[in-house]
mmCIF file of C-alpha atoms in Angstrom:
data_model
loop_
_atom_site.group_PDB
_atom_site.id
_atom_site.type_symbol
_atom_site.label_atom_id
_atom_site.label_comp_id
_atom_site.label_asym_id
_atom_site.label_seq_id
_atom_site.Cartn_x
_atom_site.Cartn_y
_atom_site.Cartn_z
ATOM 1 C CA ASP B 14 124.225 89.893 95.038
ATOM 2 C CA THR B 15 121.726 88.511 97.187
ATOM 3 C CA GLY B 16 118.571 89.362 95.538
ATOM 4 C CA VAL B 17 116.375 92.389 94.397
ATOM 5 C CA SER B 18 117.027 95.515 96.591
ATOM 6 C CA GLN B 19 114.530 98.470 96.739
ATOM 7 C CA ASP B 20 115.159 101.787 98.226
ATOM 8 C CA PRO B 21 113.783 103.484 100.415
ATOM 9 C CA ARG B 22 111.959 100.675 102.314
ATOM 10 C CA HIS B 23 109.277 103.524 103.701
ATOM 11 C CA LYS B 24 108.254 106.707 102.294
ATOM 12 C CA ILE B 25 105.871 109.488 103.926
ATOM 13 C CA THR B 26 105.109 112.263 101.718
ATOM 14 C CA LYS B 27 102.515 115.155 101.776
ATOM 15 C CA ARG B 28 99.967 115.073 99.062
ATOM 16 C CA GLY B 29 101.021 116.844 96.009
ATOM 17 C CA GLN B 30 104.836 116.047 96.530
ATOM 18 C CA ASN B 31 106.902 114.000 93.880
ATOM 19 C CA VAL B 32 108.372 110.801 95.135
ATOM 20 C CA THR B 33 111.101 108.497 93.493
ATOM 21 C CA PHE B 34 111.737 104.988 94.471
ATOM 22 C CA ARG B 35 114.794 102.776 93.167
ATOM 23 C CA CYS B 36 115.199 99.247 92.492
ATOM 24 C CA ASP B 37 118.373 97.350 91.805
ATOM 25 C CA PRO B 38 117.445 93.724 90.216
ATOM 26 C CA ILE B 39 119.441 90.690 90.580
ATOM 27 C CA SER B 40 122.566 91.751 88.200
ATOM 28 C CA GLU B 41 122.102 88.955 85.447
ATOM 29 C CA HIS B 42 118.314 89.426 85.072
ATOM 30 C CA ASN B 43 117.392 91.434 81.974
ATOM 31 C CA ARG B 44 113.554 91.564 83.016
ATOM 32 C CA LEU B 45 112.121 94.033 85.321
ATOM 33 C CA TYR B 46 108.628 94.611 86.551
ATOM 34 C CA TRP B 47 106.970 97.371 88.835
ATOM 35 C CA TYR B 48 103.889 96.179 90.790
ATOM 36 C CA ARG B 49 101.734 97.866 93.404
ATOM 37 C CA GLN B 50 100.234 95.960 96.352
ATOM 38 C CA THR B 51 97.358 97.504 98.731
ATOM 39 C CA LEU B 52 96.549 95.842 101.973
ATOM 40 C CA GLY B 53 94.682 92.657 101.614
ATOM 41 C CA GLN B 54 95.197 92.417 97.941
ATOM 42 C CA GLY B 55 97.656 90.728 95.450
ATOM 43 C CA PRO B 56 99.966 92.813 93.489
ATOM 44 C CA GLU B 57 98.964 94.636 90.561
ATOM 45 C CA PHE B 58 101.139 94.738 87.460
ATOM 46 C CA LEU B 59 102.283 98.173 86.575
ATOM 47 C CA THR B 60 105.151 98.153 84.035
ATOM 48 C CA TYR B 61 107.948 96.074 82.380
ATOM 49 C CA PHE B 62 111.246 96.394 80.933
ATOM 50 C CA GLN B 63 113.375 94.245 78.894
ATOM 51 C CA ASN B 64 116.816 95.666 79.340
ATOM 52 C CA GLU B 65 116.391 99.506 79.011
ATOM 53 C CA ALA B 66 112.967 99.132 76.809
ATOM 54 C CA GLN B 67 109.764 99.603 78.643
ATOM 55 C CA LEU B 68 107.767 97.237 76.700
ATOM 56 C CA GLU B 69 104.398 97.469 78.632
ATOM 57 C CA LYS B 70 102.554 99.734 80.839
ATOM 58 C CA SER B 71 99.278 99.152 82.684
ATOM 59 C CA ARG B 72 96.424 101.265 82.122
ATOM 60 C CA LEU B 73 96.463 101.607 86.013
ATOM 61 C CA LEU B 74 99.581 103.766 85.441
ATOM 62 C CA SER B 75 98.457 107.325 85.247
ATOM 63 C CA ASP B 76 100.296 110.280 83.659
ATOM 64 C CA ARG B 77 101.675 111.018 86.877
ATOM 65 C CA PHE B 78 103.865 107.867 87.017
ATOM 66 C CA SER B 79 106.991 107.187 85.098
ATOM 67 C CA ALA B 80 109.557 104.574 85.293
ATOM 68 C CA GLU B 81 112.897 104.296 83.623
ATOM 69 C CA ARG B 82 115.570 101.756 83.544
ATOM 70 C CA PRO B 83 118.636 103.519 82.006
ATOM 71 C CA LYS B 84 121.409 101.220 80.652
ATOM 72 C CA GLY B 85 119.306 98.206 81.642
ATOM 73 C CA SER B 86 120.226 98.164 85.220
ATOM 74 C CA PHE B 87 118.599 99.690 88.042
ATOM 75 C CA SER B 88 115.267 101.311 87.718
ATOM 76 C CA THR B 89 113.259 104.001 89.131
ATOM 77 C CA LEU B 90 109.541 104.694 89.510
ATOM 78 C CA GLU B 91 108.465 108.404 89.994
ATOM 79 C CA ILE B 92 105.263 109.604 91.049
ATOM 80 C CA GLN B 93 104.469 113.267 90.519
ATOM 81 C CA ARG B 94 101.708 115.340 92.417
ATOM 82 C CA THR B 95 100.836 112.286 94.932
ATOM 83 C CA GLU B 96 97.451 111.554 95.944
ATOM 84 C CA GLN B 97 96.254 109.652 99.061
ATOM 85 C CA GLY B 98 95.229 106.779 96.742
ATOM 86 C CA ASP B 99 98.493 106.428 95.683
ATOM 87 C CA SER B 100 99.474 104.992 99.248
ATOM 88 C CA ALA B 101 100.477 101.529 98.779
ATOM 89 C CA MET B 102 103.328 98.971 98.668
ATOM 90 C CA TYR B 103 105.349 99.402 95.389
ATOM 91 C CA LEU B 104 107.085 96.043 94.788
ATOM 92 C CA CYS B 105 109.733 95.457 91.953
ATOM 93 C CA ALA B 106 110.708 92.227 90.561
ATOM 94 C CA SER B 107 113.241 90.738 88.135
ATOM 95 C CA SER B 108 113.451 87.622 86.358
ATOM 96 C CA PRO B 109 116.071 86.349 83.597
ATOM 97 C CA ARG B 110 114.812 85.880 80.079
ATOM 98 C CA GLN B 111 115.766 82.114 79.628
ATOM 99 C CA GLY B 112 114.640 81.263 83.238
ATOM 100 C CA ARG B 113 114.397 77.524 84.504
ATOM 101 C CA VAL B 114 110.471 78.544 85.094
ATOM 102 C CA ARG B 115 108.724 81.072 82.724
ATOM 103 C CA THR B 116 106.893 83.198 85.393
ATOM 104 C CA GLU B 117 109.404 82.768 88.258
ATOM 105 C CA ALA B 118 110.024 86.313 89.337
ATOM 106 C CA PHE B 119 112.225 87.359 92.089
ATOM 107 C CA PHE B 120 110.502 90.213 94.280
ATOM 108 C CA GLY B 121 112.121 92.844 96.494
ATOM 109 C CA GLN B 122 111.161 93.827 99.780
ATOM 110 C CA GLY B 123 109.249 96.758 98.250
ATOM 111 C CA THR B 124 108.929 100.620 99.168
ATOM 112 C CA ARG B 125 105.772 101.483 101.423
ATOM 113 C CA LEU B 126 104.546 104.623 100.373
ATOM 114 C CA THR B 127 102.121 106.577 102.637
ATOM 115 C CA VAL B 128 100.657 109.833 101.372
ATOM 116 C CA VAL B 129 99.146 112.056 104.026
ATOM 117 C CA GLY P 20 88.586 90.335 81.687
ATOM 118 C CA GLN P 21 91.262 88.782 83.524
ATOM 119 C CA SER P 22 90.665 87.544 87.138
ATOM 120 C CA LEU P 23 91.852 84.982 89.551
ATOM 121 C CA GLU P 24 89.670 83.649 92.451
ATOM 122 C CA GLN P 25 90.912 82.166 95.517
ATOM 123 C CA PRO P 26 89.352 81.684 99.194
ATOM 124 C CA SER P 27 90.301 84.408 101.179
ATOM 125 C CA GLU P 28 90.980 82.415 104.458
ATOM 126 C CA VAL P 29 92.115 78.941 105.397
ATOM 127 C CA THR P 30 92.791 77.630 108.865
ATOM 128 C CA ALA P 31 94.507 74.358 109.521
ATOM 129 C CA VAL P 32 96.351 72.736 112.481
ATOM 130 C CA GLU P 33 100.151 71.931 112.354
ATOM 131 C CA GLY P 34 100.832 68.555 110.534
ATOM 132 C CA ALA P 35 97.663 68.560 108.521
ATOM 133 C CA ILE P 36 97.269 69.069 104.814
ATOM 134 C CA VAL P 37 95.594 71.885 103.042
ATOM 135 C CA GLN P 38 94.486 72.782 99.551
ATOM 136 C CA ILE P 39 94.059 76.188 98.285
ATOM 137 C CA ASN P 40 91.910 76.434 95.353
ATOM 138 C CA CYS P 41 92.186 78.803 92.323
ATOM 139 C CA THR P 42 89.871 79.379 89.590
ATOM 140 C CA TYR P 43 90.557 81.869 86.609
ATOM 141 C CA GLN P 44 89.103 83.601 83.834
ATOM 142 C CA THR P 45 91.512 85.144 81.723
ATOM 143 C CA SER P 46 92.471 85.259 77.925
ATOM 144 C CA GLY P 47 96.241 85.273 76.758
ATOM 145 C CA PHE P 48 96.892 83.076 79.812
ATOM 146 C CA TYR P 49 99.797 80.993 80.093
ATOM 147 C CA GLY P 50 100.696 78.758 83.404
ATOM 148 C CA LEU P 51 99.610 79.176 86.798
ATOM 149 C CA SER P 52 102.127 80.209 89.482
ATOM 150 C CA TRP P 53 101.902 80.176 93.187
ATOM 151 C CA TYR P 54 103.736 82.655 95.729
ATOM 152 C CA GLN P 55 103.984 82.939 99.160
ATOM 153 C CA GLN P 56 104.273 86.456 101.215
ATOM 154 C CA HIS P 57 104.762 86.394 105.148
ATOM 155 C CA ASP P 58 103.709 89.522 106.684
ATOM 156 C CA GLY P 59 105.746 92.560 105.785
ATOM 157 C CA GLY P 60 107.942 90.386 103.314
ATOM 158 C CA ALA P 61 108.328 90.161 99.846
ATOM 159 C CA PRO P 62 106.272 87.369 97.465
ATOM 160 C CA THR P 63 108.606 84.469 97.272
ATOM 161 C CA PHE P 64 107.820 82.007 94.236
ATOM 162 C CA LEU P 65 106.640 78.394 95.384
ATOM 163 C CA SER P 66 105.663 76.551 92.055
ATOM 164 C CA TYR P 67 104.699 76.725 88.311
ATOM 165 C CA ASN P 68 102.572 74.659 86.265
ATOM 166 C CA GLY P 69 102.823 75.234 82.635
ATOM 167 C CA LEU P 70 100.772 72.118 81.422
ATOM 168 C CA ASP P 71 98.055 70.063 83.154
ATOM 169 C CA GLY P 72 99.009 68.011 85.887
ATOM 170 C CA LEU P 73 100.768 67.708 89.351
ATOM 171 C CA GLU P 74 104.277 69.531 89.826
ATOM 172 C CA GLU P 75 105.863 68.336 93.345
ATOM 173 C CA THR P 76 108.365 70.463 95.334
ATOM 174 C CA GLY P 77 109.085 68.936 98.688
ATOM 175 C CA ARG P 78 106.137 69.665 100.986
ATOM 176 C CA PHE P 79 104.402 71.743 98.395
ATOM 177 C CA SER P 80 102.432 70.496 95.318
ATOM 178 C CA SER P 81 100.499 72.464 92.597
ATOM 179 C CA PHE P 82 98.142 71.267 89.953
ATOM 180 C CA LEU P 83 96.495 72.717 86.938
ATOM 181 C CA SER P 84 93.562 71.859 84.864
ATOM 182 C CA ARG P 85 93.394 74.174 81.704
ATOM 183 C CA SER P 86 90.184 72.720 80.533
ATOM 184 C CA ASP P 87 88.669 73.661 83.859
ATOM 185 C CA SER P 88 90.575 76.887 84.500
ATOM 186 C CA TYR P 89 91.301 75.530 87.783
ATOM 187 C CA GLY P 90 94.386 74.801 90.008
ATOM 188 C CA TYR P 91 95.556 74.367 93.530
ATOM 189 C CA LEU P 92 98.292 74.482 95.807
ATOM 190 C CA LEU P 93 98.756 71.807 98.317
ATOM 191 C CA LEU P 94 100.645 71.976 101.480
ATOM 192 C CA GLN P 95 101.573 69.005 103.408
ATOM 193 C CA GLU P 96 102.933 68.539 107.004
ATOM 194 C CA LEU P 97 102.020 72.149 107.607
ATOM 195 C CA GLN P 98 104.454 73.834 109.750
ATOM 196 C CA MET P 99 103.677 77.119 112.023
ATOM 197 C CA LYS P 100 106.008 79.108 109.633
ATOM 198 C CA ASP P 101 103.535 78.053 106.804
ATOM 199 C CA SER P 102 101.155 80.821 108.004
ATOM 200 C CA ALA P 103 101.298 83.252 105.280
ATOM 201 C CA SER P 104 99.184 84.760 102.377
ATOM 202 C CA TYR P 105 99.332 82.566 99.403
ATOM 203 C CA PHE P 106 98.639 83.827 96.000
ATOM 204 C CA CYS P 107 97.698 82.287 92.470
ATOM 205 C CA ALA P 108 99.143 84.423 89.344
ATOM 206 C CA GLY P 109 98.560 83.732 85.662
ATOM 207 C CA GLY P 110 101.311 84.203 83.445
ATOM 208 C CA HIS P 111 99.858 86.565 80.835
ATOM 209 C CA GLY P 112 100.424 87.940 77.566
ATOM 210 C CA SER P 113 102.186 87.189 74.406
ATOM 211 C CA GLY P 114 105.795 86.893 73.699
ATOM 212 C CA ASN P 115 106.484 85.274 77.333
ATOM 213 C CA THR P 116 107.158 88.520 79.167
ATOM 214 C CA GLY P 117 106.821 86.967 82.521
ATOM 215 C CA LYS P 118 103.837 89.469 83.504
ATOM 216 C CA LEU P 119 101.741 88.109 86.151
ATOM 217 C CA ILE P 120 98.238 88.833 87.071
ATOM 218 C CA PHE P 121 97.554 87.580 90.595
ATOM 219 C CA GLY P 122 94.549 86.562 92.762
ATOM 220 C CA GLN P 123 93.601 88.603 95.835
ATOM 221 C CA GLY P 124 95.416 86.043 98.102
ATOM 222 C CA THR P 125 94.473 83.492 100.605
ATOM 223 C CA THR P 126 95.493 83.847 104.335
ATOM 224 C CA LEU P 127 96.671 80.636 105.706
ATOM 225 C CA GLN P 128 96.746 80.188 109.535
ATOM 226 C CA VAL P 129 98.379 77.329 111.057
ATOM 227 C CA LYS P 130 97.426 76.679 114.726
ATOM 228 C CA PRO P 131 99.402 74.360 117.088
#
């Protein structure tokens, strides 16, 4: 296991369609995060899982967004009825609970979503 | 509210030293981290300050003053490969969740 992997790397979809992204964290990490990043901006926190429990969800996450982490392993982020404003890079990160550094997160390469 | 401010761009020459400042306004804040992101790449962790003072990791150092709500990242002996975006990020929330609030990023351009 060499790091956090995300699939797909790129996704182009028509407005109104649903999309689902997958994240496979580093295997021994029990914490998993989703962030969204638009061009020229820093990543924005979306949601956080500890094992299979979704413990925090940003107000940025509308009802069209849902995330799951069944069995505390991989996670999926689904966006329903996509809008052009959803176009962004969606980043997944993981960290161990008792990490060496409290906020050292390991990020995946992201899924770039383009809504046309 | 919660926000971190950093300069949008910095330019320096190869071999020089550059400092990227970060000021923050946030409640429920613990610690300041720094991440590097190359174009098209993933953010990668550089440094963390949980307490006031200086942390050194090779060519990179980071500083935090919680009383001044201020920190900086110092990059020494700049190399061309250091050209990237640098983000300060505050650890936020109770319970040590690891949630991060990021600044908007500083684009560093290293010139020969």
